[in-house]
Coordinates of C-alpha atoms in Angstrom, one line a residue:
M153 CA 41.5 216.6 218.5
A154 CA 44.8 218.0 217.1
A155 CA 47.2 216.0 214.9
E156 CA 50.9 216.7 215.0
I157 CA 52.5 217.6 211.6
V158 CA 56.1 216.4 211.4
N159 CA 58.6 217.6 208.9
P160 CA 59.7 214.3 207.1
H161 CA 63.3 215.5 207.1
S162 CA 63.4 216.3 210.8
D163 CA 62.6 214.7 214.1
S164 CA 60.9 217.8 215.5
V165 CA 57.2 218.7 215.4
T166 CA 56.7 221.8 213.2
E167 CA 53.1 222.7 213.8
S168 CA 49.7 221.2 214.7
A169 CA 46.4 221.2 212.9
P170 CA 43.0 219.7 213.2
E171 CA 42.6 216.1 211.9
E172 CA 41.1 216.0 208.5
P173 CA 39.4 213.1 206.6
F174 CA 41.6 211.3 204.0
D175 CA 42.0 213.5 201.0
P176 CA 43.1 211.9 197.7
A177 CA 44.5 215.1 196.4
F178 CA 47.0 215.4 199.3
A179 CA 47.8 211.7 199.0
L180 CA 48.6 212.0 195.3
H181 CA 50.8 215.1 195.8
R182 CA 52.8 213.8 198.8
G183 CA 56.5 213.8 197.8
G184 CA 55.7 215.7 194.5
K185 CA 54.4 214.3 191.2
M186 CA 57.6 213.9 189.2
A187 CA 61.2 212.9 189.3
I188 CA 64.3 213.0 187.1
V189 CA 65.0 209.6 185.5
A190 CA 68.2 208.5 183.8
T191 CA 68.0 207.3 180.2
V192 CA 71.2 205.4 180.3
P193 CA 72.5 202.8 182.8
V194 CA 75.4 203.3 185.2
R195 CA 76.1 199.7 186.2
D196 CA 79.9 199.5 186.4
K197 CA 83.0 201.5 185.9
D198 CA 82.8 201.3 182.1
D199 CA 79.3 202.8 182.1
L200 CA 80.5 205.5 184.6
S201 CA 83.5 206.4 182.4
L202 CA 81.2 207.0 179.4
A203 CA 78.3 208.7 181.2
Y204 CA 80.7 210.9 183.2
T205 CA 84.4 211.4 183.2
P206 CA 86.5 210.9 181.1
G207 CA 84.1 210.1 178.2
V208 CA 81.9 213.1 178.8
A209 CA 84.8 215.4 178.0
K210 CA 84.8 214.3 174.4
V211 CA 81.2 215.4 174.0
C212 CA 81.8 218.7 175.9
S213 CA 84.7 219.5 173.6
A214 CA 82.7 218.7 170.5
I215 CA 79.9 221.0 171.6
A216 CA 82.4 223.8 172.5
E217 CA 83.7 223.6 168.9
H218 CA 80.3 223.1 167.3
P219 CA 77.6 224.6 169.6
E220 CA 74.7 223.3 167.5
L221 CA 75.7 219.7 168.6
V222 CA 74.1 220.5 172.0
H223 CA 70.8 219.5 170.5
D224 CA 72.1 216.1 169.5
Y225 CA 74.1 215.2 172.6
T226 CA 72.1 216.6 175.5
W227 CA 68.4 216.8 176.5
K228 CA 68.1 220.4 175.4
S229 CA 66.1 219.8 172.3
Q230 CA 63.4 217.9 174.1
V231 CA 62.9 219.7 177.4
V232 CA 60.9 222.8 178.3
A233 CA 61.2 225.2 181.3
V234 CA 57.9 225.8 182.9
V235 CA 58.4 229.3 184.5
T236 CA 56.2 231.2 186.9
D237 CA 56.4 233.8 189.6
G238 CA 53.2 232.5 191.3
T239 CA 51.2 235.7 190.8
A240 CA 48.2 234.3 188.8
V241 CA 47.9 230.7 189.8
L242 CA 44.7 229.1 188.4
G243 CA 41.8 230.7 190.3
L244 CA 43.9 231.3 193.4
G245 CA 45.7 234.5 192.3
D246 CA 49.0 235.7 193.8
I247 CA 49.9 232.8 196.1
G248 CA 53.7 232.9 195.7
P249 CA 56.3 230.7 194.1
E250 CA 56.3 227.8 196.6
A251 CA 52.5 227.5 196.6
S252 CA 52.6 227.5 192.7
L253 CA 54.9 224.4 192.5
P254 CA 52.1 221.8 192.6
V255 CA 50.6 223.5 189.5
M256 CA 53.9 223.7 187.7
E257 CA 54.6 220.1 188.5
G258 CA 51.2 219.3 187.1
K259 CA 51.9 221.2 183.9
A260 CA 55.2 219.3 183.5
I261 CA 53.5 215.9 183.7
L262 CA 50.9 217.1 181.2
F263 CA 53.7 218.0 178.8
K264 CA 55.1 214.5 179.2
Q265 CA 51.8 212.6 179.2
F266 CA 50.1 214.4 176.2
G267 CA 53.1 215.5 174.1
G268 CA 56.1 213.3 175.1
V269 CA 57.9 216.5 176.1
D270 CA 60.1 216.6 179.2
A271 CA 59.5 219.8 181.3
V272 CA 61.0 221.2 184.5
P273 CA 59.1 223.4 186.9
I274 CA 60.9 226.7 187.8
A275 CA 59.2 229.0 190.4
L276 CA 61.0 232.3 190.7
A277 CA 61.1 234.3 194.0
T278 CA 60.6 237.7 192.3
K279 CA 57.8 239.7 190.7
D280 CA 60.2 242.1 189.1
T281 CA 59.9 242.1 185.3
D282 CA 63.6 242.8 184.7
E283 CA 64.7 240.1 187.2
I284 CA 62.4 237.5 185.6
V285 CA 63.6 238.3 182.1
E286 CA 67.3 238.2 183.1
T287 CA 66.8 235.0 185.1
V288 CA 65.1 233.1 182.3
V289 CA 67.7 234.4 179.8
R290 CA 70.5 232.9 182.0
L291 CA 68.7 229.6 182.4
A292 CA 67.9 229.3 178.6
P293 CA 71.0 227.4 177.6
S294 CA 69.7 224.3 179.4
F295 CA 66.3 224.3 177.6
G296 CA 64.8 223.9 174.1
G297 CA 61.8 226.1 175.0
V298 CA 60.2 228.2 177.7
N299 CA 56.6 227.9 178.8
L300 CA 55.5 231.0 180.8
E301 CA 52.8 230.1 183.3
D302 CA 50.5 231.9 185.7
I303 CA 52.2 235.3 185.6
S304 CA 49.8 238.2 186.1
A305 CA 48.8 240.7 183.5
P306 CA 49.9 243.1 182.3
R307 CA 53.5 242.1 183.2
C308 CA 53.1 238.8 181.4
F309 CA 52.9 240.6 178.0
E310 CA 56.1 242.5 178.5
I311 CA 58.0 239.4 179.9
E312 CA 57.0 237.3 176.9
R313 CA 57.9 240.0 174.4
R314 CA 61.3 240.7 175.8
L315 CA 62.2 237.0 176.1
Q316 CA 61.1 236.4 172.5
E317 CA 63.4 239.2 171.5
R318 CA 66.4 237.9 173.4
L319 CA 66.1 234.2 172.9
D320 CA 66.3 232.0 169.9
I321 CA 64.1 229.2 171.3
P322 CA 60.3 229.1 171.5
V323 CA 58.8 231.3 174.3
F324 CA 55.1 230.7 174.8
H325 CA 52.8 232.0 177.5
D326 CA 50.2 229.3 177.7
D327 CA 47.6 231.3 179.6
Q328 CA 47.5 233.5 176.5
H329 CA 48.1 231.5 173.5
G330 CA 47.1 228.0 174.6
T331 CA 43.7 229.3 175.5
A332 CA 43.4 231.2 172.3
V333 CA 44.3 228.2 170.1
V334 CA 41.7 225.9 171.7
T335 CA 39.1 228.7 171.6
L336 CA 39.6 229.2 167.9
A337 CA 39.4 225.5 167.2
A338 CA 36.1 225.2 169.0
L339 CA 34.7 228.4 167.4
R340 CA 35.6 227.2 163.9
N341 CA 33.8 224.0 164.5
A342 CA 30.8 225.7 166.1
A343 CA 30.5 228.0 163.0
K344 CA 30.9 225.1 160.7
L345 CA 28.1 223.2 162.5
T346 CA 25.7 226.2 162.1
G347 CA 26.6 226.9 158.5
R348 CA 28.6 230.0 159.1
S349 CA 32.3 231.2 159.0
I350 CA 34.0 233.0 161.8
G351 CA 34.0 236.1 159.6
D352 CA 30.2 236.2 160.0
L353 CA 30.5 236.4 163.8
R354 CA 30.6 239.2 166.4
A355 CA 32.0 238.1 169.7
V356 CA 32.1 239.6 173.2
I357 CA 34.9 238.6 175.6
S358 CA 34.6 238.9 179.4
G359 CA 38.0 239.6 180.8
A360 CA 40.9 241.8 179.6
G361 CA 43.7 239.9 181.2
A362 CA 46.2 237.6 179.6
A363 CA 43.7 235.2 178.1
G364 CA 41.1 237.7 177.0
V365 CA 43.6 240.0 175.3
A366 CA 45.3 237.0 173.5
I367 CA 42.0 235.5 172.4
A368 CA 40.8 238.8 171.0
K369 CA 44.0 239.3 169.0
F370 CA 44.2 235.8 167.8
L371 CA 40.6 235.5 166.7
L372 CA 40.9 238.7 164.7
E373 CA 44.1 237.4 163.1
A374 CA 42.2 234.3 162.1
G375 CA 39.4 236.4 160.5
L376 CA 36.7 236.9 163.1
G377 CA 34.2 239.6 162.1
D378 CA 34.4 241.7 165.2
V379 CA 35.1 241.4 168.9
A380 CA 34.5 243.6 171.9
V381 CA 36.4 243.0 175.2
A382 CA 35.1 243.9 178.6
D383 CA 37.0 244.5 181.8
R384 CA 35.5 245.3 185.3
K385 CA 34.6 248.8 184.1
G386 CA 32.9 247.8 180.9
I387 CA 33.8 247.6 177.2
V388 CA 37.4 248.5 176.3
S389 CA 36.9 251.4 173.9
K390 CA 38.8 254.3 172.5
D391 CA 36.7 256.8 174.5
R392 CA 38.0 255.5 177.8
D393 CA 40.8 257.4 179.6
D394 CA 41.6 254.8 182.2
L395 CA 43.3 252.2 180.0
N396 CA 46.8 250.8 180.5
P397 CA 49.0 250.5 177.4
V398 CA 47.9 247.0 176.7
K399 CA 44.2 247.9 176.8
R400 CA 44.8 251.0 174.7
E401 CA 46.4 248.9 172.0
L402 CA 43.4 246.5 172.3
A403 CA 41.0 249.4 171.9
E404 CA 42.6 250.3 168.6
I405 CA 42.1 246.8 167.0
T406 CA 38.8 245.6 168.5
N407 CA 35.3 246.9 168.9
R408 CA 34.7 247.9 165.3
A409 CA 31.0 248.4 166.2
G410 CA 32.0 251.2 168.5
L411 CA 30.2 249.8 171.5
S412 CA 30.5 251.2 175.0
G413 CA 29.0 250.6 178.4
S414 CA 28.5 247.2 180.1
L415 CA 29.4 243.7 179.0
E416 CA 25.8 242.6 179.2
S417 CA 24.6 245.5 176.9
A418 CA 27.3 244.4 174.4
L419 CA 25.8 240.9 174.3
A420 CA 22.6 242.1 172.7
G421 CA 22.6 240.7 169.2
A422 CA 26.1 239.2 169.7
D423 CA 26.9 235.8 168.1
V424 CA 29.5 234.6 170.6
F425 CA 30.2 235.0 174.3
I426 CA 33.7 234.0 175.6
G427 CA 34.2 234.2 179.3
V428 CA 37.7 234.2 180.8
S429 CA 37.2 236.5 183.8
G430 CA 35.5 234.5 186.5
G431 CA 32.6 236.9 186.6
T432 CA 28.9 236.1 186.1
I433 CA 26.3 237.0 183.4
R434 CA 22.6 237.0 183.8
E435 CA 20.3 234.7 181.9
E436 CA 18.6 237.8 180.4
A437 CA 21.9 238.8 178.8
V438 CA 22.3 235.4 177.1
A439 CA 18.7 235.5 176.0
S440 CA 19.5 238.8 174.2
M441 CA 22.1 237.3 172.0
A442 CA 21.5 236.5 168.3
P443 CA 19.7 233.3 167.4
G444 CA 22.1 230.3 167.1
A445 CA 24.7 232.0 169.5
F446 CA 27.7 230.3 171.0
V447 CA 28.4 230.5 174.7
F448 CA 32.0 229.6 175.8
A449 CA 31.8 230.1 179.6
M450 CA 35.3 229.1 180.6
A451 CA 35.7 230.3 184.2
N452 CA 36.7 227.5 186.6
P453 CA 35.3 226.1 188.8
T454 CA 32.2 228.1 188.3
P455 CA 31.3 229.1 184.7
E456 CA 30.0 232.6 184.1
I457 CA 26.6 231.1 183.4
H458 CA 25.6 227.6 184.1
P459 CA 25.6 225.4 180.9
D460 CA 22.1 224.2 181.5
V461 CA 20.8 227.8 181.5
A462 CA 23.0 228.8 178.4
H463 CA 21.6 225.8 176.5
R464 CA 18.1 227.4 176.6
Y465 CA 19.3 230.0 174.1
A466 CA 22.6 229.0 172.6
A467 CA 23.3 226.5 169.8
V468 CA 26.7 225.5 171.2
V469 CA 27.9 225.7 174.8
A470 CA 31.4 225.1 176.0
T471 CA 33.1 225.4 179.4
G472 CA 36.5 225.0 181.0
R473 CA 35.3 222.0 183.0
S474 CA 35.7 218.3 182.3
D475 CA 32.3 217.3 183.6
F476 CA 30.5 219.2 180.7
P477 CA 30.8 218.6 177.0
N478 CA 33.1 220.8 174.9
Q479 CA 35.8 221.4 177.4
I480 CA 38.2 224.3 176.4
N481 CA 41.3 222.8 177.9
N482 CA 44.8 224.2 177.2
V483 CA 46.2 220.6 177.3
L484 CA 44.7 220.2 173.9
A485 CA 47.3 222.7 172.6
F486 CA 50.5 223.3 174.4
P487 CA 52.0 219.7 174.4
G488 CA 51.6 219.4 170.7
I489 CA 52.7 222.9 170.0
F490 CA 55.9 222.5 171.9
A491 CA 56.5 219.0 170.5
G492 CA 56.2 220.3 166.9
A493 CA 58.4 223.3 167.6
L494 CA 61.1 221.1 169.3
Q495 CA 60.9 218.5 166.6
V496 CA 62.1 221.0 164.0
R497 CA 64.2 223.1 166.4
A498 CA 62.1 226.1 165.8
S499 CA 63.5 229.5 166.8
R500 CA 60.1 230.8 167.9
I501 CA 56.4 230.0 167.7
T502 CA 54.7 232.1 165.1
E503 CA 51.1 233.1 164.5
G504 CA 51.0 230.7 161.6
M505 CA 52.1 227.9 163.8
K506 CA 49.3 228.7 166.3
I507 CA 46.7 228.9 163.6
A508 CA 48.0 225.5 162.2
A509 CA 47.5 224.0 165.7
A510 CA 44.0 225.3 166.0
T511 CA 43.1 224.0 162.5
A512 CA 44.6 220.6 163.2
L513 CA 42.7 220.4 166.5
A514 CA 39.4 221.4 164.9
D515 CA 40.0 218.8 162.2
V516 CA 40.3 216.0 164.7
V517 CA 36.6 216.2 165.3
G518 CA 35.9 215.5 161.6
D519 CA 32.5 213.9 160.7
Q520 CA 31.6 213.5 164.4
L521 CA 30.9 217.2 164.7
A522 CA 27.8 217.9 166.9
A523 CA 26.6 220.6 169.2
D524 CA 28.1 218.7 172.2
Y525 CA 31.3 217.8 170.3
V526 CA 33.0 220.8 168.7
I527 CA 36.3 220.1 170.4
P528 CA 38.0 216.7 171.1
S529 CA 38.7 215.3 174.5
P530 CA 42.2 215.8 175.9
F531 CA 42.4 212.0 176.1
D532 CA 41.8 211.6 172.3
E533 CA 45.0 210.0 171.2
R534 CA 44.8 211.7 167.8
V535 CA 45.2 215.2 169.2
A536 CA 48.9 215.5 170.1
P537 CA 50.2 213.8 166.9
A538 CA 47.9 216.0 164.7
V539 CA 48.9 219.2 166.4
T540 CA 52.6 218.3 166.5
A541 CA 52.7 217.5 162.7
A542 CA 50.8 220.7 161.8
V543 CA 53.0 222.9 163.9
A544 CA 56.2 221.3 162.6
A545 CA 55.0 221.8 159.0
A546 CA 54.0 225.4 159.7
A547 CA 57.4 226.1 161.2
R548 CA 59.1 224.9 158.1
A549 CA 56.8 226.9 155.8
E550 CA 57.4 230.1 157.8
G551 CA 61.2 229.7 157.8
V552 CA 61.7 229.3 161.6
A553 CA 62.6 225.6 161.5
R554 CA 66.3 224.7 161.8
R555 CA 66.1 221.1 160.8

């Protein structure tokens, strides 16, 4: 039997579809997941005259004369734009700006819930790099920071770089840097648990998109011994002639061992596997890794190898899922990173601020460190304050704080 679907803002039937059982996901999302809420009352004409005209004119004039006052007398210093073009949404791919909005709303409520930071979803109806950059630059006066979200590689690298060059507020692509920060925190604790440092480790990353590239660069910056990155055609290496500029740059700084060939061949003797590609690896490849290896199979919803299988060979196993121990979840990083940056009105987010975030996140685990607990839960109330404080302190130390 077919059920009529009616536009809530119209009396006309727009389409029909088969009846479906009650789905709590649709029930929760109906009407959207967020709203704008006033922080001051407007109860009478006196309130109105202060919140709006004529009282607001005094504040506008003061900001016009002293632009830095915008941080004190508007929401700018505590709100982030969550910007996407809908081209790389979760595991769904290029589904467009409208279909991306539920994810962007979700990101915004995570900012608020876990970092106390207000955020506004902005889905852009363009895939053109120049148009995205120009649009965000023009929107920037309203925001204290920009979180780029679900923009496909390699465009995401150029968009972030150009925005960082043109804006004096933090611009952060969470798919890259949030993932990298949480991965480093988990890796540091896994190494500590097994009596090693990350400088002792050789890693292999499956996936040369936004997350894979950022993780490789960030882990090397933090002192990782070596890392090889694999795309669909195998290990990214200097001898390949099919690399785009991003991968050519990656080949120059990674793969010191000079490996070539397949991902699975590179895993032989490797200490760490990091999966951010959505592909699969065979049990035999994991079995070929070094004793005491770490497997971070972070593809969602299906890890590159099932954790139960990985546990047969690995000392530490992590995934991107909440129903297994050691969830590598970006929500552990981005709310606190932005909260810390906004707190000190940072002009940008530096490598030092990201490393400080990873260190603080790893330290939350403390004496509870165990094979099934190398990274804290997103619901651990210690996480956001620890990351916020560490990022703010690092911003001051690196000279990018403005208060």
